[in-house]
Coordinates of C-alpha atoms in Angstrom, one line a residue:
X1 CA -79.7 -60.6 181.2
X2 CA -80.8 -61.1 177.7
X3 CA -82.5 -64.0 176.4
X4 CA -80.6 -67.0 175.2
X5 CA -82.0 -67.8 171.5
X6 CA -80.6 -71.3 170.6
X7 CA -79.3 -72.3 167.3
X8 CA -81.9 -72.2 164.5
X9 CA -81.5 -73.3 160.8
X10 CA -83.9 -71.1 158.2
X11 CA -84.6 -73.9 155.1
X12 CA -85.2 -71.8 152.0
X13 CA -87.1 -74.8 149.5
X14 CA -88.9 -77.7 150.4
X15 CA -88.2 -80.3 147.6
X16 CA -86.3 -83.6 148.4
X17 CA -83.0 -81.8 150.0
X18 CA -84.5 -79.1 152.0
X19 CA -87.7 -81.6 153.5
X20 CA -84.6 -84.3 154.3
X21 CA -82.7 -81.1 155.5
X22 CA -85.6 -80.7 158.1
X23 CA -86.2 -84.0 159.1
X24 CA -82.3 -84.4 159.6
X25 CA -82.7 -81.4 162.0
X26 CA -85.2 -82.4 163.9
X27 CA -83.6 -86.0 164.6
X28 CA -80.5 -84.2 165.8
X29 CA -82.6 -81.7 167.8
X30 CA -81.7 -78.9 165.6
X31 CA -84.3 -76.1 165.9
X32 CA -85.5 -75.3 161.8
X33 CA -88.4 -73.1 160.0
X34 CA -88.5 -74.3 156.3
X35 CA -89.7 -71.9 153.3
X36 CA -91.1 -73.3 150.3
X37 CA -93.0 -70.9 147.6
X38 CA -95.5 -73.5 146.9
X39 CA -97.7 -76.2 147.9
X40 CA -95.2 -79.3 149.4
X41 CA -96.1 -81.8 147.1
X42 CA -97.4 -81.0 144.1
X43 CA -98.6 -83.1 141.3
X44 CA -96.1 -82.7 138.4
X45 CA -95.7 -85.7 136.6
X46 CA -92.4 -86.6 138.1
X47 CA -91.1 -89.2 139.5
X48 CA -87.9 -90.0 141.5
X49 CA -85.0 -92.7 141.4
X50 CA -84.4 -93.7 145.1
X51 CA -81.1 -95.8 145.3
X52 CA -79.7 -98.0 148.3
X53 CA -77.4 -95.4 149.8
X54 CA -80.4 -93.1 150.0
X55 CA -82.7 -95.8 151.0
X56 CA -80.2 -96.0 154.0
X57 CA -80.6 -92.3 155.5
X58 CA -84.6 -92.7 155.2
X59 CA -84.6 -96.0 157.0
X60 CA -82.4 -93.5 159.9
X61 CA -85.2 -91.3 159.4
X62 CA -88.0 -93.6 159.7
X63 CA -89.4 -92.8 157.1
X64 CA -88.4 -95.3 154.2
X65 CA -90.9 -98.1 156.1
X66 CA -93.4 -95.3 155.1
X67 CA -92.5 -95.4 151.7
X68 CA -91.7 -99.2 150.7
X69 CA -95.5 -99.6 150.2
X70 CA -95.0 -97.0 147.4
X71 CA -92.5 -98.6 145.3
X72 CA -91.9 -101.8 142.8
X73 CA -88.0 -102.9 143.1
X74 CA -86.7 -102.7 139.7
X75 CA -85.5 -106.3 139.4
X76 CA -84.7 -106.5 135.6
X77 CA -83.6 -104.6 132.7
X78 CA -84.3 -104.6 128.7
X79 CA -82.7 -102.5 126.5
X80 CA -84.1 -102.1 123.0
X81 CA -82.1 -100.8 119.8
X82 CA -83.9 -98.3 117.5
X83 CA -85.3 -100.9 115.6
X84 CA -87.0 -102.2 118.0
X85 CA -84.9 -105.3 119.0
X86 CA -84.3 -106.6 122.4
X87 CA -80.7 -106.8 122.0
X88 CA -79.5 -106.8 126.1
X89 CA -81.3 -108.2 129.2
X90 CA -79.6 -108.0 133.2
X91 CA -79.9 -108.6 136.3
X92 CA -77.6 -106.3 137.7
X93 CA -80.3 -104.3 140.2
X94 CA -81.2 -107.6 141.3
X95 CA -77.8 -108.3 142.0
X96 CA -77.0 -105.4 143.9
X97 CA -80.4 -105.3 145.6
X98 CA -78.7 -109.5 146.9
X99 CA -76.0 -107.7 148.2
X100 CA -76.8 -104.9 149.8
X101 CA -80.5 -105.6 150.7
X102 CA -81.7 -102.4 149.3
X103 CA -83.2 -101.8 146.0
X104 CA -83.6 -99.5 143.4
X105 CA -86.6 -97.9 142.8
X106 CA -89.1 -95.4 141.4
X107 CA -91.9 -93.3 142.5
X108 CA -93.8 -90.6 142.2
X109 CA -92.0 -87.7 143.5
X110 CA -95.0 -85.8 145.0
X111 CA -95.4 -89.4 147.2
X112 CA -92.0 -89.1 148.6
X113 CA -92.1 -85.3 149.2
X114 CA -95.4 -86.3 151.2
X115 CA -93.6 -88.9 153.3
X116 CA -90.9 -86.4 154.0
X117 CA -93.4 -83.8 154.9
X118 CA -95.6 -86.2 157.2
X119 CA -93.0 -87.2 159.0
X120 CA -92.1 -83.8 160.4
X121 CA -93.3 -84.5 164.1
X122 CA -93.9 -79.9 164.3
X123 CA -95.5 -79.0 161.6
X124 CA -95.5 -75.4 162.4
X125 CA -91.8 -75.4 161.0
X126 CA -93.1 -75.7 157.9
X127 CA -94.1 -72.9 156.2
X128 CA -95.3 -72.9 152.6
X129 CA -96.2 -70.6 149.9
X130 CA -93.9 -68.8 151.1
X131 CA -90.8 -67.5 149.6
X132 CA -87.1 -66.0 150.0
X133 CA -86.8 -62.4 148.8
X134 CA -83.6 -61.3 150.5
X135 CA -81.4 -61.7 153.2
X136 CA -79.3 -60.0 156.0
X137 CA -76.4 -61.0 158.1
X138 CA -75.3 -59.2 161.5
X139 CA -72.9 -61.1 163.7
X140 CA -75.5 -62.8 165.6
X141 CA -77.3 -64.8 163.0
X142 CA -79.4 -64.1 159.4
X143 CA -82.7 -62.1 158.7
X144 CA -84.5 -63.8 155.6
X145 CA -87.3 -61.4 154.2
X146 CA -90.3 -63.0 152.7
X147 CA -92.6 -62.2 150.2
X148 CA -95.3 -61.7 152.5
X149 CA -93.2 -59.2 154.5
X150 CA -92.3 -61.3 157.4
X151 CA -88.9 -61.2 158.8
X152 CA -87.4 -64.6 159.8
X153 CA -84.4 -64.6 162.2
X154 CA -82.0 -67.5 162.2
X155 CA -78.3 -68.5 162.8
X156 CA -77.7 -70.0 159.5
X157 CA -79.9 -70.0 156.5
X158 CA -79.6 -73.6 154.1
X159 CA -80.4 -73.1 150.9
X160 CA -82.1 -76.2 149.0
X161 CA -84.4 -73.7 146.3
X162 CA -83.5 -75.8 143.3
X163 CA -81.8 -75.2 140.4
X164 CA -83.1 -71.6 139.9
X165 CA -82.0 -70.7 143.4
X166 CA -83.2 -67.4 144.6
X167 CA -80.6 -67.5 147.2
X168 CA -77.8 -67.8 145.0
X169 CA -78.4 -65.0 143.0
X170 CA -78.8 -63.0 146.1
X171 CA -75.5 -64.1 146.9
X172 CA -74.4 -63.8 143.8
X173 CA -76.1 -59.6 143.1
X174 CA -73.9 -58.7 146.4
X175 CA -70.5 -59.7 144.4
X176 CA -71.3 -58.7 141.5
X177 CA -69.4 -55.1 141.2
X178 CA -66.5 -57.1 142.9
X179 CA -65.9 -60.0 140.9
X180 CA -67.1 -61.0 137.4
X181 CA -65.4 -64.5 138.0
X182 CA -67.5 -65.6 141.0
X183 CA -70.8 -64.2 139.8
X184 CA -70.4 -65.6 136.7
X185 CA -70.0 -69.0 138.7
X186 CA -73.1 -68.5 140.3
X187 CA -75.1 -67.0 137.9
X188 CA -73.7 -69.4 134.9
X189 CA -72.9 -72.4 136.6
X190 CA -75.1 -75.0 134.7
X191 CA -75.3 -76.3 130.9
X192 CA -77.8 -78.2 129.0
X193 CA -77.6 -80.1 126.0
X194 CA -80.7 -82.0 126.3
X195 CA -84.5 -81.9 126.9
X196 CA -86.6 -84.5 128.6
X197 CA -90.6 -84.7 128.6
X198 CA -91.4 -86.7 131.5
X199 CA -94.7 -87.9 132.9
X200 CA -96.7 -90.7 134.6
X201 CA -99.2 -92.4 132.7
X202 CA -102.3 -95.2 133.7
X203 CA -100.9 -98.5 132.8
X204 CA -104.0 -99.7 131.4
X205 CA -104.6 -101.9 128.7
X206 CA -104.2 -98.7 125.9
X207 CA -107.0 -96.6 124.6
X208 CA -108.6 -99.8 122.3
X209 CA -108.0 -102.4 125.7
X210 CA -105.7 -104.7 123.8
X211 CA -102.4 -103.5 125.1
X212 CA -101.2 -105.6 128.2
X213 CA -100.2 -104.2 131.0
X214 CA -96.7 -103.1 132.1
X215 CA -95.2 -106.3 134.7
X216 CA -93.7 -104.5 137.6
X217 CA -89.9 -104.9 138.4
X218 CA -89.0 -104.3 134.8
X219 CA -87.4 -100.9 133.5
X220 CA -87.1 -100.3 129.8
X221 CA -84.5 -98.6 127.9
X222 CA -84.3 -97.6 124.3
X223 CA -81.6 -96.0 122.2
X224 CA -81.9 -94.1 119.4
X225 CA -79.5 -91.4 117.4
X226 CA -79.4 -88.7 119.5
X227 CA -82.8 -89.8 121.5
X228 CA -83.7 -91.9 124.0
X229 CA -86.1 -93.7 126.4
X230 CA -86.6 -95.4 130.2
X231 CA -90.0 -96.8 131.2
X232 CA -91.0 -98.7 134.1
X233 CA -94.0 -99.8 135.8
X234 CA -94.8 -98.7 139.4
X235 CA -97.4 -99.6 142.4
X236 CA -101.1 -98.0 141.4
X237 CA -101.1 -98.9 137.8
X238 CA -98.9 -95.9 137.2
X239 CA -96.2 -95.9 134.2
X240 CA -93.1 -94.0 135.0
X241 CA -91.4 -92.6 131.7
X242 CA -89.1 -90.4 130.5
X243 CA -88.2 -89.6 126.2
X244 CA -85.1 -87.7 126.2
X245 CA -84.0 -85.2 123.0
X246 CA -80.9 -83.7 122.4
X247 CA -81.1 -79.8 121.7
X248 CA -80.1 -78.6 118.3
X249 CA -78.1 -75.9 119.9
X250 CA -76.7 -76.4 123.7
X251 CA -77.7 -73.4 126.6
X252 CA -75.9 -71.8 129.2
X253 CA -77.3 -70.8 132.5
X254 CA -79.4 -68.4 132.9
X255 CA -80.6 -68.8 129.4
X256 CA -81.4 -72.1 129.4
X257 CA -84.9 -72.5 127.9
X258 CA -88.2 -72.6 130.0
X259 CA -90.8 -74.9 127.8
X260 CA -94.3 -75.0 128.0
X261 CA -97.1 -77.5 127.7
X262 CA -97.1 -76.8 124.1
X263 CA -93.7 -77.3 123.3
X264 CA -93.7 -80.4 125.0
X265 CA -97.0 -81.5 122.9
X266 CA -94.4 -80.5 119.7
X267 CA -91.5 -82.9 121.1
X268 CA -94.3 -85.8 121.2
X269 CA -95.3 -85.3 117.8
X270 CA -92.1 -85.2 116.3
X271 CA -90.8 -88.0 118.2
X272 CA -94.0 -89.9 119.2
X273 CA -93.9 -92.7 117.4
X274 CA -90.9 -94.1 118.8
X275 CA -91.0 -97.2 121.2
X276 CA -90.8 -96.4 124.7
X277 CA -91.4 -100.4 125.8
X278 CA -92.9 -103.1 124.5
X279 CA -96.6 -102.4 122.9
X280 CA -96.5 -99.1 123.7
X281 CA -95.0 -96.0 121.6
X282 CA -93.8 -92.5 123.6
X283 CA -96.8 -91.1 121.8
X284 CA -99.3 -93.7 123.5
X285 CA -97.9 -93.1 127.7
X286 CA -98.5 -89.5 126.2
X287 CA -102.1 -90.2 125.4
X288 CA -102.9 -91.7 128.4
X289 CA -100.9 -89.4 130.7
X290 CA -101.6 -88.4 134.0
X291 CA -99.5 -85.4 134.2
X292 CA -97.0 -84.6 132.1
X293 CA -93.7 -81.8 131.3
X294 CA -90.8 -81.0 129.4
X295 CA -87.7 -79.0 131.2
X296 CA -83.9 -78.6 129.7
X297 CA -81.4 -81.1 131.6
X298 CA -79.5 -78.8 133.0
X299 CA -75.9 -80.1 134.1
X300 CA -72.7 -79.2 136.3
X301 CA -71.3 -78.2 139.4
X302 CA -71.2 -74.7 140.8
X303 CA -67.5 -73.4 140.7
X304 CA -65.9 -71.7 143.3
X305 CA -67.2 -71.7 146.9
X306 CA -70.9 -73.3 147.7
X307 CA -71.3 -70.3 150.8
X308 CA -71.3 -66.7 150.6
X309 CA -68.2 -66.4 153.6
X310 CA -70.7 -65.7 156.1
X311 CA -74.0 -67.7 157.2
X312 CA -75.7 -69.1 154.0
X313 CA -74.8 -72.3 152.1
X314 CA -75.8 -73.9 149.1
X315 CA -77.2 -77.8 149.0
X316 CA -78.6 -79.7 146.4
X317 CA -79.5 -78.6 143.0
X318 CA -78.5 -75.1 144.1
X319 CA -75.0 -75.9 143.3
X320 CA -74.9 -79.5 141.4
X321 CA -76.9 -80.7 138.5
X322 CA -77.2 -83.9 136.8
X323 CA -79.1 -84.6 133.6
X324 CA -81.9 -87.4 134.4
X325 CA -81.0 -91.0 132.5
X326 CA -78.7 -91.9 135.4
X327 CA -81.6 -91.5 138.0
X328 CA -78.6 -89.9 140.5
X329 CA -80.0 -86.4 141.1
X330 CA -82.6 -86.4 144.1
X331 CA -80.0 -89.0 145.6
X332 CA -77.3 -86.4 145.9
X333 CA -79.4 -84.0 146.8
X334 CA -79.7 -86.3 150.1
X335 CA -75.9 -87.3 150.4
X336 CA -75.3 -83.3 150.5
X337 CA -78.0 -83.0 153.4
X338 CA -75.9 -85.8 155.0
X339 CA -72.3 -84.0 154.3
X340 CA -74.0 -80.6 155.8
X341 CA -75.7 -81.7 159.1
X342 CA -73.1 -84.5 159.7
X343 CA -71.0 -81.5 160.1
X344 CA -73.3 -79.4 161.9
X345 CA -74.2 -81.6 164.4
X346 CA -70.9 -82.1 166.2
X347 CA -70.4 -78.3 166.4
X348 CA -73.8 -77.8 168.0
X349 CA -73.1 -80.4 170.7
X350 CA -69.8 -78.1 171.9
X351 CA -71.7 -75.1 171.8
X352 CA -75.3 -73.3 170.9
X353 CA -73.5 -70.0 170.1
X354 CA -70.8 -71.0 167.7
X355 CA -68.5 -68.5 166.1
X356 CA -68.9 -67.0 162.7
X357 CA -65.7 -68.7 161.8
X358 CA -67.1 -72.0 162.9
X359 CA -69.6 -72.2 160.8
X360 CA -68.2 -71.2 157.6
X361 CA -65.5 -74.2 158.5
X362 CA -68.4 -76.1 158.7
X363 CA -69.7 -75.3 155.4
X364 CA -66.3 -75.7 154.1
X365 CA -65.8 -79.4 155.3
X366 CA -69.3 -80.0 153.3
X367 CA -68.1 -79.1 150.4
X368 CA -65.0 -80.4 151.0
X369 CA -66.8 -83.7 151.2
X370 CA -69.5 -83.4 148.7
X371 CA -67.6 -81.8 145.7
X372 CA -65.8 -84.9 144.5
X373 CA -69.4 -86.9 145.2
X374 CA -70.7 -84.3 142.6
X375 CA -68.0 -84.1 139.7
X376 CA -68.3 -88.3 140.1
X377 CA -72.1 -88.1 139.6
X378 CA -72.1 -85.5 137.1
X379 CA -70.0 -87.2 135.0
X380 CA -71.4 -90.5 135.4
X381 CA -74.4 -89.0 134.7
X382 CA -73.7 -86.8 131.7
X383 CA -71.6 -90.4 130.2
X384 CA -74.9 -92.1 130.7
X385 CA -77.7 -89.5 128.8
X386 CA -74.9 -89.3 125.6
X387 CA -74.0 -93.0 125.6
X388 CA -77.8 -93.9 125.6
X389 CA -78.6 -91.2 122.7
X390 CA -75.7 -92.6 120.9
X391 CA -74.3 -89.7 120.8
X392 CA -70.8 -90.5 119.0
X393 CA -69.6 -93.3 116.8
X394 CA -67.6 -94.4 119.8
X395 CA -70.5 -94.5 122.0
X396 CA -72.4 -96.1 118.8
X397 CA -69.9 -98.9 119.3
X398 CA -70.1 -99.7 122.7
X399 CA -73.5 -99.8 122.6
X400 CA -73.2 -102.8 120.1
X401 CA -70.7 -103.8 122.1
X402 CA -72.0 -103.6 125.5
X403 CA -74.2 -107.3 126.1
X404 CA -70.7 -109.0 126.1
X405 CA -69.7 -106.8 129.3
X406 CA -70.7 -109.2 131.9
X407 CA -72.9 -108.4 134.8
X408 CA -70.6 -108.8 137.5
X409 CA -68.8 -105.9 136.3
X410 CA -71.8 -103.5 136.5
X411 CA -72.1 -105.0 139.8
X412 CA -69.1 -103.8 141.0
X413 CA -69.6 -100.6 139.6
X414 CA -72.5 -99.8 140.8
X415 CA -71.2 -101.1 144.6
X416 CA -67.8 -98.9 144.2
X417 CA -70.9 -95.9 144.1
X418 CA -72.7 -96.4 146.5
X419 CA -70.3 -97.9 149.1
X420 CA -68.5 -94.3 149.9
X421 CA -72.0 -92.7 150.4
X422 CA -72.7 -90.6 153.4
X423 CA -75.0 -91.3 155.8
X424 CA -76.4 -89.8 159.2
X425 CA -73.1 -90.5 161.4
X426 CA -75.3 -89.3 164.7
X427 CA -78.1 -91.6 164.4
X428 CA -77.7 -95.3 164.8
X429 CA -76.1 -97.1 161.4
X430 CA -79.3 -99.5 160.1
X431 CA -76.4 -101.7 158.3
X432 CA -74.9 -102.5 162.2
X433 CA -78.6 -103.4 163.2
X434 CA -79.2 -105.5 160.4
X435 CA -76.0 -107.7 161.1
X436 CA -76.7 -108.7 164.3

């Protein structure tokens, strides 16, 4: 009799979806090996929003206790004009942090990868430096050939490989002599408008010592034509910020521009001497910089079906793309995981060997569930980088306009988000625990 090989899920990337991918797994008993090119957490400069519907999942996961001691709620808000006025103060985090007993915050990215990672009980599922270079499918499962020359047999493969997904342009070079339309959508799928140099940077007291510190719990915006700022203050005397540029000329996937080091260095001096927050100008966080970059915001949701018919999916930035200012991206990256294993999980439980036409249902009923979760956040997102660039004389108007909204309204916006949020349906719901 030939030997029973139980379900196993091959992870191509190991950012924030395809590291929440694995730990979802192994919580539901899900057998995994994840792939990532490089090192897990590297040290990039960037940080992450984490919101109260993600915080939710990694409290399932156990792994947001790990994590709190990383992270300064953002209480407070000040939003500065380009003249430098303080022309709009709120509360609204606070408020919604009251309600639903979770905050929002930011930290570094590399920290949270590294909880992610550590919390992986097998490490030996992890494999990194390590990458994707093709794929097979037979109708037993998926052979994913590396670029060390292994082979790597699975059921499904998952792929959470980013923006510039290897995967989907392997899916998308077996089309391509059969339809122009869907490789277009795979190979096209994203826009960008605008450009963002991010970094972290010591919150000292400047290069003279006679700049005070950042206070924690406070993030900063500023507005300016067709620029903009956010800085915030986290745990380690660390400065989160972000200066964000609108291109002269919008790009189109896959020719959206790749900047370097220098170009960034260019954007600073150009726009350096702009206030990012009080006492301190873009150019000084740049001067005392930890790590720094500059990327295109690339935007949009990937037309036309997120799996290639067979045993490979697309999650996370693979298939939708949010420009930065809104701080939504890494959290639906994490609502997809939750969509796709939410799924997975019941299916699993009937049988170990389900059909091929199972699992494409499955992967259909994900992105069923997450596509109107990603044309939202897109949106909201894309409304959010051009109203705080100023970027029309409409949004020029509301801007003026926008310290007579009242807070209770934002309040309720940002609820109306987060309430429809996916979270981890076979583990135990947190919210029912904390109730009782």
């Amino acid at each position: 009799m030939a030997d029973f090989n139980p379900f196993k899920v091959i992870i191509a990337g190991g950012g924030v979806a395809g590291l929440t991918v694995a730990n979802a797994l192994e919580k539901a008993n899900i057998d995994f090996i994840m792939l990532e090119g490089r090192e897990v957490a590297p040290q990039l400069g960037a940080s992450i929003c984490i919101q109260g519907h993600t915080i939710k999942i990694l409290e399932q996961l156990c792994v947001w206790e790990k994590l709190r001691e990383a992270t300064v709620p953002i209480l407070d808000r000040q939003h500065y004009d380009e003249n430098g006025n303080l022309f709009a103060t709120s509360t609204v985090f606070k408020q919604v942090l009251d309600k639903t007993k979770r905050p929002i915050v930011f930290m570094e990215r590399r920290v949270c990868l590294e909880a992610l990672f550590n919390n992986i009980g097998d490490k030996s599922k992890i494999r990194t430096h390590t990458r994707v270079v093709s794929f097979s499918e037979d109708d037993s499962g998926v052979t994913v050939t590396t670029d060390r020359g292994e082979s790597v047999r699975g059921s499904i493969l998952i792929a959470a490989d980013g923006v510039h997904s290897t995967v989907r342009q392997l899916i998308a070079d077996t089309i391509s002599a059969k339809g122009h339309e869907r490789y277009s959508n795979l190979t096209s799928g994203f826009t960008s408008g605008y450009r963002v140099v991010f970094g972290t940077s010591s919150n000292s007291l400047g290069k003279d010592g006679t700049k005070p510190a950042l206070p924690h719990g406070v993030g900063y915006n500023t507005y300016y034509r067709n620029v903009s700022g956010i800085a915030t203050a986290g745990v380690n005397d660390i400065v989160f910020w972000f200066l964000f540029v609108k291109e002269d000329t919008a790009s189109k996937a896959p020719d959206c521009p790749r900047y370097t080091d220098t170009d960034a260095a260019a954007t600073i001096e150009e726009y350096g001497g702009l206030l990012a927050c009080p006492n301190y100008t873009f150019r000084d966080l740049w001067e005392t910089r930890i790590k720094a970059g500059m990327v295109p915001m690339e935007e949009g949701v990937l037309q036309g079906p997120w799996n290639n018919g067979g045993r490979v999916v697309l999650v996370g930035d693979a298939v939708h793309k949010t420009t930065v200012n809104a701080g939504f991206g890494g959290n639906l990256a994490v609502e997809g995981v939750g969509n796709i294993v939410n799924e997975l999980v019941p299916l699993l439980q009937r049988t170990q060997t389900p059909a091929p036409e199972d699992i494409v249902a499955v992967f259909d009923r994900y992105e069923e569930k997450q596509r109107p979760r990603a044309d939202l956040t897109v949106k909201l997102s894309n409304h959010t980088t051009r109203y705080e660039s100023m970027d029309t004389l409409f949004l020029r108007i509301l801007r003026w306009l926008s310290p007579w909204i009242p807070e209770w309204y934002g309040v309720k916006l940002i609820l109306s988000y987060l309430e429809p949020a996916p979270f981890l349906r076979f583990l135990p719901d947190p919210d029912i625990h904390k109730a009782r």
